[in-house]
PDB file of C-alpha atoms in Angstrom:
ATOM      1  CA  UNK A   1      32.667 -58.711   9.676  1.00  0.00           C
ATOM      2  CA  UNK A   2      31.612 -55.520  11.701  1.00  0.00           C
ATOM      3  CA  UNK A   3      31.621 -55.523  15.763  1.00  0.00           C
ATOM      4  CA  UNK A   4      27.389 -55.355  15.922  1.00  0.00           C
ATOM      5  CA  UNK A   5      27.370 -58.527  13.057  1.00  0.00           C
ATOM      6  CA  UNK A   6      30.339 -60.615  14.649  1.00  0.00           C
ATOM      7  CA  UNK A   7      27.940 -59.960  18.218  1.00  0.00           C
ATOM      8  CA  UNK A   8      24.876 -61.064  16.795  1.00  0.00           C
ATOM      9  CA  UNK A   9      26.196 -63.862  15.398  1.00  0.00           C
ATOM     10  CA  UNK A  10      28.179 -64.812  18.595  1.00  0.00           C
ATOM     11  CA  UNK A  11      25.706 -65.371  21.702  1.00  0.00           C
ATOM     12  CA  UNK A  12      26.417 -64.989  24.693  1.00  0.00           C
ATOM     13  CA  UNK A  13      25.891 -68.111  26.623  1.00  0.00           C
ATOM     14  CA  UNK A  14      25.357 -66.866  30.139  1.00  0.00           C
ATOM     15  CA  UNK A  15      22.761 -63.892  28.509  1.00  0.00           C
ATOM     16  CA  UNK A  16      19.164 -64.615  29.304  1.00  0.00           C
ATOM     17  CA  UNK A  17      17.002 -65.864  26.460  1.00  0.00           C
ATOM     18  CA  UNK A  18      13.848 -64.792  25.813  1.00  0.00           C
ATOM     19  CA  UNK A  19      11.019 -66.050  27.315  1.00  0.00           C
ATOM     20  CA  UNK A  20       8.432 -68.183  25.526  1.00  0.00           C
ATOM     21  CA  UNK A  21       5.196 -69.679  26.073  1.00  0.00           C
ATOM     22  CA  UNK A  22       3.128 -68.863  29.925  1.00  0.00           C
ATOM     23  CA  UNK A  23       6.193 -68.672  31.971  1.00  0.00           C
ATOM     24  CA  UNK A  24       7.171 -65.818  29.801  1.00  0.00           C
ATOM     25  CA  UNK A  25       4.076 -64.225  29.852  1.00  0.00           C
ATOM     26  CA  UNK A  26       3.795 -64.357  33.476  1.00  0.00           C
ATOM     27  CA  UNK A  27       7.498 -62.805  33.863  1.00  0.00           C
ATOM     28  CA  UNK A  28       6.107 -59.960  31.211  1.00  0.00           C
ATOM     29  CA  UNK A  29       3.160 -59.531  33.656  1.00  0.00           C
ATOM     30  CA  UNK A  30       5.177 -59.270  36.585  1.00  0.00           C
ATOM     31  CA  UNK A  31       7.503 -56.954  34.987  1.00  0.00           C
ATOM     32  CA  UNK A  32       5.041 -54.613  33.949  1.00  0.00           C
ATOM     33  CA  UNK A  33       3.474 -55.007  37.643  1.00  0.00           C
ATOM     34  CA  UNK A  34       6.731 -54.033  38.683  1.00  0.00           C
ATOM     35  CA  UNK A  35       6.554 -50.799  36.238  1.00  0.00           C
ATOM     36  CA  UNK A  36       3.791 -49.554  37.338  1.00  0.00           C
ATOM     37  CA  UNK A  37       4.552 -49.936  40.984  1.00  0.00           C
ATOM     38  CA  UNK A  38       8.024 -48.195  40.727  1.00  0.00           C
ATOM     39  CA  UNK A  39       9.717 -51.492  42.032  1.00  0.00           C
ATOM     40  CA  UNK A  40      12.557 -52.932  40.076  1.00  0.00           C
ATOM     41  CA  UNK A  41      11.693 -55.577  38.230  1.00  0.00           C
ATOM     42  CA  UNK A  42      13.937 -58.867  39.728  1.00  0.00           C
ATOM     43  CA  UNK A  43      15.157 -60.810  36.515  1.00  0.00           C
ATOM     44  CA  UNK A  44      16.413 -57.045  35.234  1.00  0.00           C
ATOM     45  CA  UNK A  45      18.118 -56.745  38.746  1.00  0.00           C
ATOM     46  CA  UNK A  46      19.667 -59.468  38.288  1.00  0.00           C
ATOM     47  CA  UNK A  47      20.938 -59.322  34.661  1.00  0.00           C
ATOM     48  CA  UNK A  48      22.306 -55.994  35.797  1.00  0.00           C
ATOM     49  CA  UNK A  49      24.636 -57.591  38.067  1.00  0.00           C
ATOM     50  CA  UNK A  50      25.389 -60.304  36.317  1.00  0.00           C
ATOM     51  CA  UNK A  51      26.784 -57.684  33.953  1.00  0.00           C
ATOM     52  CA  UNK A  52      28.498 -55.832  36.361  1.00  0.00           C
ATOM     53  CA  UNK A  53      30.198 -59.451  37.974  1.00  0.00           C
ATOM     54  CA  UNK A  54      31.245 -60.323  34.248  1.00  0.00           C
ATOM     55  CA  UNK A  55      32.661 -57.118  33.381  1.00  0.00           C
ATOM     56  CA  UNK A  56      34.865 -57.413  36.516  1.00  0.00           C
ATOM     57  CA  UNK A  57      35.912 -60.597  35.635  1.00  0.00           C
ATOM     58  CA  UNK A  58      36.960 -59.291  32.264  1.00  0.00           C
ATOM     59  CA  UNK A  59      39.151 -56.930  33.333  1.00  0.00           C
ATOM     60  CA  UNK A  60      40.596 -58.847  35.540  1.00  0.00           C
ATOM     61  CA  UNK A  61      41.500 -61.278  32.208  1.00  0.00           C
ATOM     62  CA  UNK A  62      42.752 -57.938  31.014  1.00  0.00           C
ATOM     63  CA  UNK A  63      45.220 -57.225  33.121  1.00  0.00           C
ATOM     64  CA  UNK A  64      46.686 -60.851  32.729  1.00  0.00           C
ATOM     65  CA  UNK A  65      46.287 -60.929  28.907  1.00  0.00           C
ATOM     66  CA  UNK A  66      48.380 -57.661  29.237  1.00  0.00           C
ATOM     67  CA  UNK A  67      50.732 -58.476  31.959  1.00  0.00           C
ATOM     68  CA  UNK A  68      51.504 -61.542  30.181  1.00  0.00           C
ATOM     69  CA  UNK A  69      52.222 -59.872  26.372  1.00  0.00           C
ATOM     70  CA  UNK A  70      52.662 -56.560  26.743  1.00  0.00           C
ATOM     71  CA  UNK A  71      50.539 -53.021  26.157  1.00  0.00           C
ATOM     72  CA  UNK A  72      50.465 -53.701  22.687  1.00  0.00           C
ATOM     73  CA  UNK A  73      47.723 -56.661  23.462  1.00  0.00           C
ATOM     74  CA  UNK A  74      45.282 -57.126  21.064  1.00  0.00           C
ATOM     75  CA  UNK A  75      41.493 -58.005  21.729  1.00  0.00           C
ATOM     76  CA  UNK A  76      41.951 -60.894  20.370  1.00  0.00           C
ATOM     77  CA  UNK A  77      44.742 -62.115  22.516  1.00  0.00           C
ATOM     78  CA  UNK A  78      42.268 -60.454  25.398  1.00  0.00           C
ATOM     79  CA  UNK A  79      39.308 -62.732  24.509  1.00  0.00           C
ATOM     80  CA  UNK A  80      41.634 -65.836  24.505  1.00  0.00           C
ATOM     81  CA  UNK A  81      42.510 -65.084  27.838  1.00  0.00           C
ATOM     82  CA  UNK A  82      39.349 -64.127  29.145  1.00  0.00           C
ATOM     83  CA  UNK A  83      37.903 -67.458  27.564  1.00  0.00           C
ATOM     84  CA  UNK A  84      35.358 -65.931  25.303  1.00  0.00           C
ATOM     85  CA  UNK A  85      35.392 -64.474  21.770  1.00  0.00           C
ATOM     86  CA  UNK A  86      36.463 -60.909  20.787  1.00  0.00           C
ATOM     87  CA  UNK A  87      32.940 -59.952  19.956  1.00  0.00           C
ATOM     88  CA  UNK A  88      31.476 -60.368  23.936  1.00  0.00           C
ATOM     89  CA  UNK A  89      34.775 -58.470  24.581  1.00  0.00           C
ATOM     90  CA  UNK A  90      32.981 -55.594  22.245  1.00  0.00           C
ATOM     91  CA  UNK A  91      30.047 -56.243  23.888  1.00  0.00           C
ATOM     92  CA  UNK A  92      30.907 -55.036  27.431  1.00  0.00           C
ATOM     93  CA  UNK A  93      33.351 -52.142  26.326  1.00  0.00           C
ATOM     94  CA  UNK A  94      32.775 -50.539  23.137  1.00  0.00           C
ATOM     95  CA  UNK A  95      36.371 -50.205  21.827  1.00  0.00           C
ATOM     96  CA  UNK A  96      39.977 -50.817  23.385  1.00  0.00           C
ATOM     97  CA  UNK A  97      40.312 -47.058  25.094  1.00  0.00           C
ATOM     98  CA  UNK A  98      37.058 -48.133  26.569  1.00  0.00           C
ATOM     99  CA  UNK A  99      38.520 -51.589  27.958  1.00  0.00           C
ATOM    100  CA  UNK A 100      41.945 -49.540  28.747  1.00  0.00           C
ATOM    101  CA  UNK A 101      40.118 -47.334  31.042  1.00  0.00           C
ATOM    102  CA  UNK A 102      37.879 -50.159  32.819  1.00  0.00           C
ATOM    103  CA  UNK A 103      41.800 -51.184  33.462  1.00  0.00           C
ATOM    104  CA  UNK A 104      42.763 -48.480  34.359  1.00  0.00           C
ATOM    105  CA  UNK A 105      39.897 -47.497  36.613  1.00  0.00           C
ATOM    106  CA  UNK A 106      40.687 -50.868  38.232  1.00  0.00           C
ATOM    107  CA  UNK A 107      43.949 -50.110  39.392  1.00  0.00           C
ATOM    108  CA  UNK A 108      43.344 -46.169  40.553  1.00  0.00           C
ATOM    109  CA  UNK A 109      40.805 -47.951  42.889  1.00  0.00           C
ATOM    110  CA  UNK A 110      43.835 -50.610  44.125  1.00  0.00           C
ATOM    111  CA  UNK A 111      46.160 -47.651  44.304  1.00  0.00           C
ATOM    112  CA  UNK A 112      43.851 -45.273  46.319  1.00  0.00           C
ATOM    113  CA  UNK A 113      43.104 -48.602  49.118  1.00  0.00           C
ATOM    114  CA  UNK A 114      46.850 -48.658  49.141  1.00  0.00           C
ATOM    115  CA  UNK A 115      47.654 -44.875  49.410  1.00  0.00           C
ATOM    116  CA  UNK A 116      44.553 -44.413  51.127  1.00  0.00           C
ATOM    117  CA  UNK A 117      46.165 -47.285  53.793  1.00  0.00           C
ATOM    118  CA  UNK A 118      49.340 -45.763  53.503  1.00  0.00           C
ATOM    119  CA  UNK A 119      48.536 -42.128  54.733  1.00  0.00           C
ATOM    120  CA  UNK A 120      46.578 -43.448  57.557  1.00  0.00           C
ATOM    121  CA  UNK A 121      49.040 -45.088  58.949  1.00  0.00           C
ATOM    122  CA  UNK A 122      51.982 -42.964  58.357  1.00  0.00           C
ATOM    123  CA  UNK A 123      53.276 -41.161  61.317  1.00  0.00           C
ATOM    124  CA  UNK A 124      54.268 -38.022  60.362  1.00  0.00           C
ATOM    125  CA  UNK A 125      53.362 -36.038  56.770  1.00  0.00           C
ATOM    126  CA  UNK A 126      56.650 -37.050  55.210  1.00  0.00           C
ATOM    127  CA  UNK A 127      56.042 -40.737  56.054  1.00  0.00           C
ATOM    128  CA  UNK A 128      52.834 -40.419  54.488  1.00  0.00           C
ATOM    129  CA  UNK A 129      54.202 -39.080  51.363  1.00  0.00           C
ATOM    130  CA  UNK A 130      57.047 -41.647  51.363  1.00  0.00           C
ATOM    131  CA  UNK A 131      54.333 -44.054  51.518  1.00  0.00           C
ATOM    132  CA  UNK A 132      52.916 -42.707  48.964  1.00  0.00           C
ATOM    133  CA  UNK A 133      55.827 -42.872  46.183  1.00  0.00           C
ATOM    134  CA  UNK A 134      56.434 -46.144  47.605  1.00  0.00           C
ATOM    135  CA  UNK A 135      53.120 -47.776  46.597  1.00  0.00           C
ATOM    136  CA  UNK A 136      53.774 -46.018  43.010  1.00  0.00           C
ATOM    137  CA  UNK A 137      56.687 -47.480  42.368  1.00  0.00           C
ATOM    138  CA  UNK A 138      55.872 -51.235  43.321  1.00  0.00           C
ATOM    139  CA  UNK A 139      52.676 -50.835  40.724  1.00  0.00           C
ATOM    140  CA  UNK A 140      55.301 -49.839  38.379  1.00  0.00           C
ATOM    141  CA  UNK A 141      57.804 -52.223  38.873  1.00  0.00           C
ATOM    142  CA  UNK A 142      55.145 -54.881  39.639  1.00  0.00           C
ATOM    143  CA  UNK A 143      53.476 -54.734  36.401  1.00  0.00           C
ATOM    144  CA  UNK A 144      54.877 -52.307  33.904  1.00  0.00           C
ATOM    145  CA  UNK A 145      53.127 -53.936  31.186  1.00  0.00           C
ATOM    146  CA  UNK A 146      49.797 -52.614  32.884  1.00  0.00           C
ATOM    147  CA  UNK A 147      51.090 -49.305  34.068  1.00  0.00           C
ATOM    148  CA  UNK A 148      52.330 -48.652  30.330  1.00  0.00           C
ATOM    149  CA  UNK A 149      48.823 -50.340  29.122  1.00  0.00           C
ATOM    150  CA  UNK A 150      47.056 -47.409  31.525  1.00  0.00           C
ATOM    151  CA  UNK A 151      48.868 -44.467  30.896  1.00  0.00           C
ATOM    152  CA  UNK A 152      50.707 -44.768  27.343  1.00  0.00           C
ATOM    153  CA  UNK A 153      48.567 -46.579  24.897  1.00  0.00           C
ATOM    154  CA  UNK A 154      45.189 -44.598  24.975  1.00  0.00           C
ATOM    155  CA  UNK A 155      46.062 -40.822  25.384  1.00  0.00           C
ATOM    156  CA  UNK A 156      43.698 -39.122  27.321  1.00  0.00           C
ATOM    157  CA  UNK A 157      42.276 -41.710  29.544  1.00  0.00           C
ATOM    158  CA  UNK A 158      41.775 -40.628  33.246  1.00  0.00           C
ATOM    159  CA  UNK A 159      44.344 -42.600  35.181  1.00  0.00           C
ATOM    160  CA  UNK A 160      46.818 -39.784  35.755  1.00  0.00           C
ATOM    161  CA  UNK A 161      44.406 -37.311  36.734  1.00  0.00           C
ATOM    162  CA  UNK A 162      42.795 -39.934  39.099  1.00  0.00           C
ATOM    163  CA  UNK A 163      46.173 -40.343  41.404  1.00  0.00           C
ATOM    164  CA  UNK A 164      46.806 -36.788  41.402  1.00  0.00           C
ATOM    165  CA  UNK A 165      43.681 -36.408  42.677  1.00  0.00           C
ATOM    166  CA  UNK A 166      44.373 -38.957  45.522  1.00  0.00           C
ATOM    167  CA  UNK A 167      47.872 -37.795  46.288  1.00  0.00           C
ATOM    168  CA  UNK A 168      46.456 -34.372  46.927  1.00  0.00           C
ATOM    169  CA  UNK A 169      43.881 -34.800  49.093  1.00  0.00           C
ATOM    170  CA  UNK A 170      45.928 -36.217  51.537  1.00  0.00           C
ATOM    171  CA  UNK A 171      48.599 -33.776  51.634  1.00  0.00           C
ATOM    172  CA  UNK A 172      45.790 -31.112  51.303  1.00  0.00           C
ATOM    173  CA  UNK A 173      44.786 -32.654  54.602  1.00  0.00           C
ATOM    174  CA  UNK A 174      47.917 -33.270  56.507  1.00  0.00           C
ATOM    175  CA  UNK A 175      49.566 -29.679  55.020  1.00  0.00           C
ATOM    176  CA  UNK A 176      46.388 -27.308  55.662  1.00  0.00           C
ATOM    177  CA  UNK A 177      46.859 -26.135  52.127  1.00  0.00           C
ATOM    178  CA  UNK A 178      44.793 -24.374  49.978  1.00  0.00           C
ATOM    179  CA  UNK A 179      43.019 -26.936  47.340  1.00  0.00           C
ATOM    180  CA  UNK A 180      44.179 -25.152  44.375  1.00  0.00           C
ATOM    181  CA  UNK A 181      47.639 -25.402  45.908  1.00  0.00           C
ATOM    182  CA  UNK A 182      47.002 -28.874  46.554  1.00  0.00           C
ATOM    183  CA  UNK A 183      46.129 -30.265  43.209  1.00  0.00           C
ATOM    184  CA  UNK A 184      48.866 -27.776  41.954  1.00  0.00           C
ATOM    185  CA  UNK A 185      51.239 -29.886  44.216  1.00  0.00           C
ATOM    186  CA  UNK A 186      49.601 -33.197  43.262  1.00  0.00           C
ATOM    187  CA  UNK A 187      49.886 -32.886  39.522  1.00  0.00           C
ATOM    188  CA  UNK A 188      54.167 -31.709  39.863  1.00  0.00           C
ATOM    189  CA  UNK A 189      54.400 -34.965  42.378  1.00  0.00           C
ATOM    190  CA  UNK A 190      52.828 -37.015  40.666  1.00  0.00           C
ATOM    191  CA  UNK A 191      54.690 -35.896  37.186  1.00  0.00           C
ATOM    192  CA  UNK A 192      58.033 -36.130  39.114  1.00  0.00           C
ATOM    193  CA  UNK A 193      57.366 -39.663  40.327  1.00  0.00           C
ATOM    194  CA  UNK A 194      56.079 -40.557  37.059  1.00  0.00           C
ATOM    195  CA  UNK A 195      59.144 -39.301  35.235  1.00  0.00           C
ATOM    196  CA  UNK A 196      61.549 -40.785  37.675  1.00  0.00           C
ATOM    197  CA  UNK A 197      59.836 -44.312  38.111  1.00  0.00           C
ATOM    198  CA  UNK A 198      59.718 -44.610  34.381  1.00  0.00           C
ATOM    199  CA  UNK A 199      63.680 -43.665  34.482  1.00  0.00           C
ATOM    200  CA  UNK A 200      64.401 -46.045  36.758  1.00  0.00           C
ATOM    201  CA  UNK A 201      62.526 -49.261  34.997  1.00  0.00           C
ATOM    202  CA  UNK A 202      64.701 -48.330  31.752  1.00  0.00           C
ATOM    203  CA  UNK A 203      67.735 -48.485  33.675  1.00  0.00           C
ATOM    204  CA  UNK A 204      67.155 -50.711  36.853  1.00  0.00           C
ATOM    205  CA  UNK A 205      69.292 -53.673  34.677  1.00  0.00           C
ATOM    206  CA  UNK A 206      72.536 -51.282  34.882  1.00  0.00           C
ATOM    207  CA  UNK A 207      75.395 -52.276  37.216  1.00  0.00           C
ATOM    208  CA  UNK A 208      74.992 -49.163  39.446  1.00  0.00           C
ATOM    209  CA  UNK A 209      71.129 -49.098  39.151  1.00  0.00           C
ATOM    210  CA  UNK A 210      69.050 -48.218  42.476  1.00  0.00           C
ATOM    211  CA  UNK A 211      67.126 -50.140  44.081  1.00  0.00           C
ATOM    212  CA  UNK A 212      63.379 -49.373  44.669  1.00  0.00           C
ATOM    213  CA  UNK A 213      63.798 -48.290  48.053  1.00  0.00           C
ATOM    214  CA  UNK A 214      66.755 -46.383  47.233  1.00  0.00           C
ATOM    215  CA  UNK A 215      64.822 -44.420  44.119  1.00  0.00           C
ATOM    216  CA  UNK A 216      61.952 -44.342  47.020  1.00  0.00           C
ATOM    217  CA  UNK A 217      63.725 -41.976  49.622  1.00  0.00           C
ATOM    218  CA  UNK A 218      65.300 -40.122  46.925  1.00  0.00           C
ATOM    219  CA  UNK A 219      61.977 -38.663  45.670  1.00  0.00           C
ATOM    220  CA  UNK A 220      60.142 -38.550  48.584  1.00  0.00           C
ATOM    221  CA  UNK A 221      63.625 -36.270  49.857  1.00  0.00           C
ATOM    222  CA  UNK A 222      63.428 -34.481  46.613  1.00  0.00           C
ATOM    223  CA  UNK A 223      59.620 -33.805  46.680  1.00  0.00           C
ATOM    224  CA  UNK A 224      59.566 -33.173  50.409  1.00  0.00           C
ATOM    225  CA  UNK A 225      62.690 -30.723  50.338  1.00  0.00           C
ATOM    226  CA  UNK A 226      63.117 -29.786  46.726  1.00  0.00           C
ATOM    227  CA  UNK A 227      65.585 -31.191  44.528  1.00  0.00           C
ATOM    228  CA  UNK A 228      67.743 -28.323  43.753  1.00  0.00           C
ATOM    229  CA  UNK A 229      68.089 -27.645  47.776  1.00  0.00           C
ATOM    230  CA  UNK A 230      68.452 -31.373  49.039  1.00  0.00           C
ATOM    231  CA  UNK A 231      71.066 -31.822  45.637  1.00  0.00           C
ATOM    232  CA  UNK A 232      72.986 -28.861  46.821  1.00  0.00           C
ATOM    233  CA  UNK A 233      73.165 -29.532  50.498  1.00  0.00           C
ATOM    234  CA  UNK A 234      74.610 -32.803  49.922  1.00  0.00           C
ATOM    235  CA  UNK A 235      77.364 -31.266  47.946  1.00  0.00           C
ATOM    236  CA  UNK A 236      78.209 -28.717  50.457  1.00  0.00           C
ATOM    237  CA  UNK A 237      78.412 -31.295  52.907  1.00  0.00           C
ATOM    238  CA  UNK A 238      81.814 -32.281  54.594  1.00  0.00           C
TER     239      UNK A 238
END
């Protein structure tokens, strides 16, 4: 059975029905009223954000459904956590890459609160940009199943481009740099982080693994300093 045939045949309980008989008539009236005027039309209004407050709460099943099973989720799985069938799932986002990024877009806005939160409060540059690698990290090792859901599974999708973004700014800020060598800077920091947290979740179980905080004031030394200058310092130190 197709998407649009499994949808139709699956209604949505909470979606207005159509109005019969005067009442109907009258809200037809109104509406048009409403047209003509150029004011919105109130039962549309609040459809819209009945959508909007529905969609929210199905990412928000999302992330658990994934969280729970992994990146490999299925819709299916999805819907049965969400409490609804796989077609209403379709309904609201047209495919998974289109339910990956409503995920995804969900936790760049979580991430830029917390980085956003972070920088403001940091004392000094560097404590902003430990900050900053700090709040990566937890989301990784908090959830990999959604990091790996947001950035792996869907090539393409925005989420990567969306921190960089938000690292840069602030260190565009706080540096007086140039905004071409700001997102410059931004995309190698936020590579390096990327590259390192995912090291570190594949081998946080080993005996001598680091801890978060440890991995944390490594990179933020390495991206602060440069790796190949803080590295050989420490070696030429007595």
């Amino acid at each position: 059975m197709s998407h649009a045939t499994e949808e139709a045949a699956t209604a949505d309980a909470t979606e207005p029905a159509t109005s019969t008989g005067a009442a109907g008539a009258g809200e037809r009236v109104d509406r048009a009223v409403a047209a003509v005027h150029g004011a919105p039309d109130g039962r549309s209004t609040r459809w819209d954000d009945h959508r909007a407050a529905r969609r929210v709460e199905l990412v928000h099943a999302a992330r658990r459904a994934v969280h729970k099973v992994g990146p490999e989720v299925s819709m299916d799985e999805i819907a049965t956590h969400a409490g609804t069938s796989k077609s209403i799932v379709y309904r609201y986002f047209v495919d998974k890459p289109g339910l990956q990024q409503a995920v995804g877009e969900a936790v760049v806005a979580q991430m830029r609160e917390a980085l956003t939160s972070a920088a403001r409060t940091a004392s000094t540059p560097r404590d902003a940009l430990r900050s900053m690698v700090a709040v990566y990290l937890e989301m990784i090792e908090h959830s990999p199943n959604v990091y790996y859901f947001v950035t792996r599974t869907a090539p393409g999708l925005p989420f990567l481009d969306s921190v960089i973004e938000i690292v840069a700014l602030p260190f565009a800020q706080e540096m007086d740099a140039d905004p071409v060598d700001a997102a410059a800077w931004g995309a190698g920091a936020v590579g390096f982080i990327r590259g390192t947290g995912e090291w570190w979740m594949s081998a946080r179980d080993a005996p001598d693994a680091l801890s978060r905080d440890e991995v944390t004031d490594r990179v933020t030394a390495w991206l602060w300093g440069g790796p190949v200058g803080v590295l050989a310092r420490g070696r030429r130190a007595p």
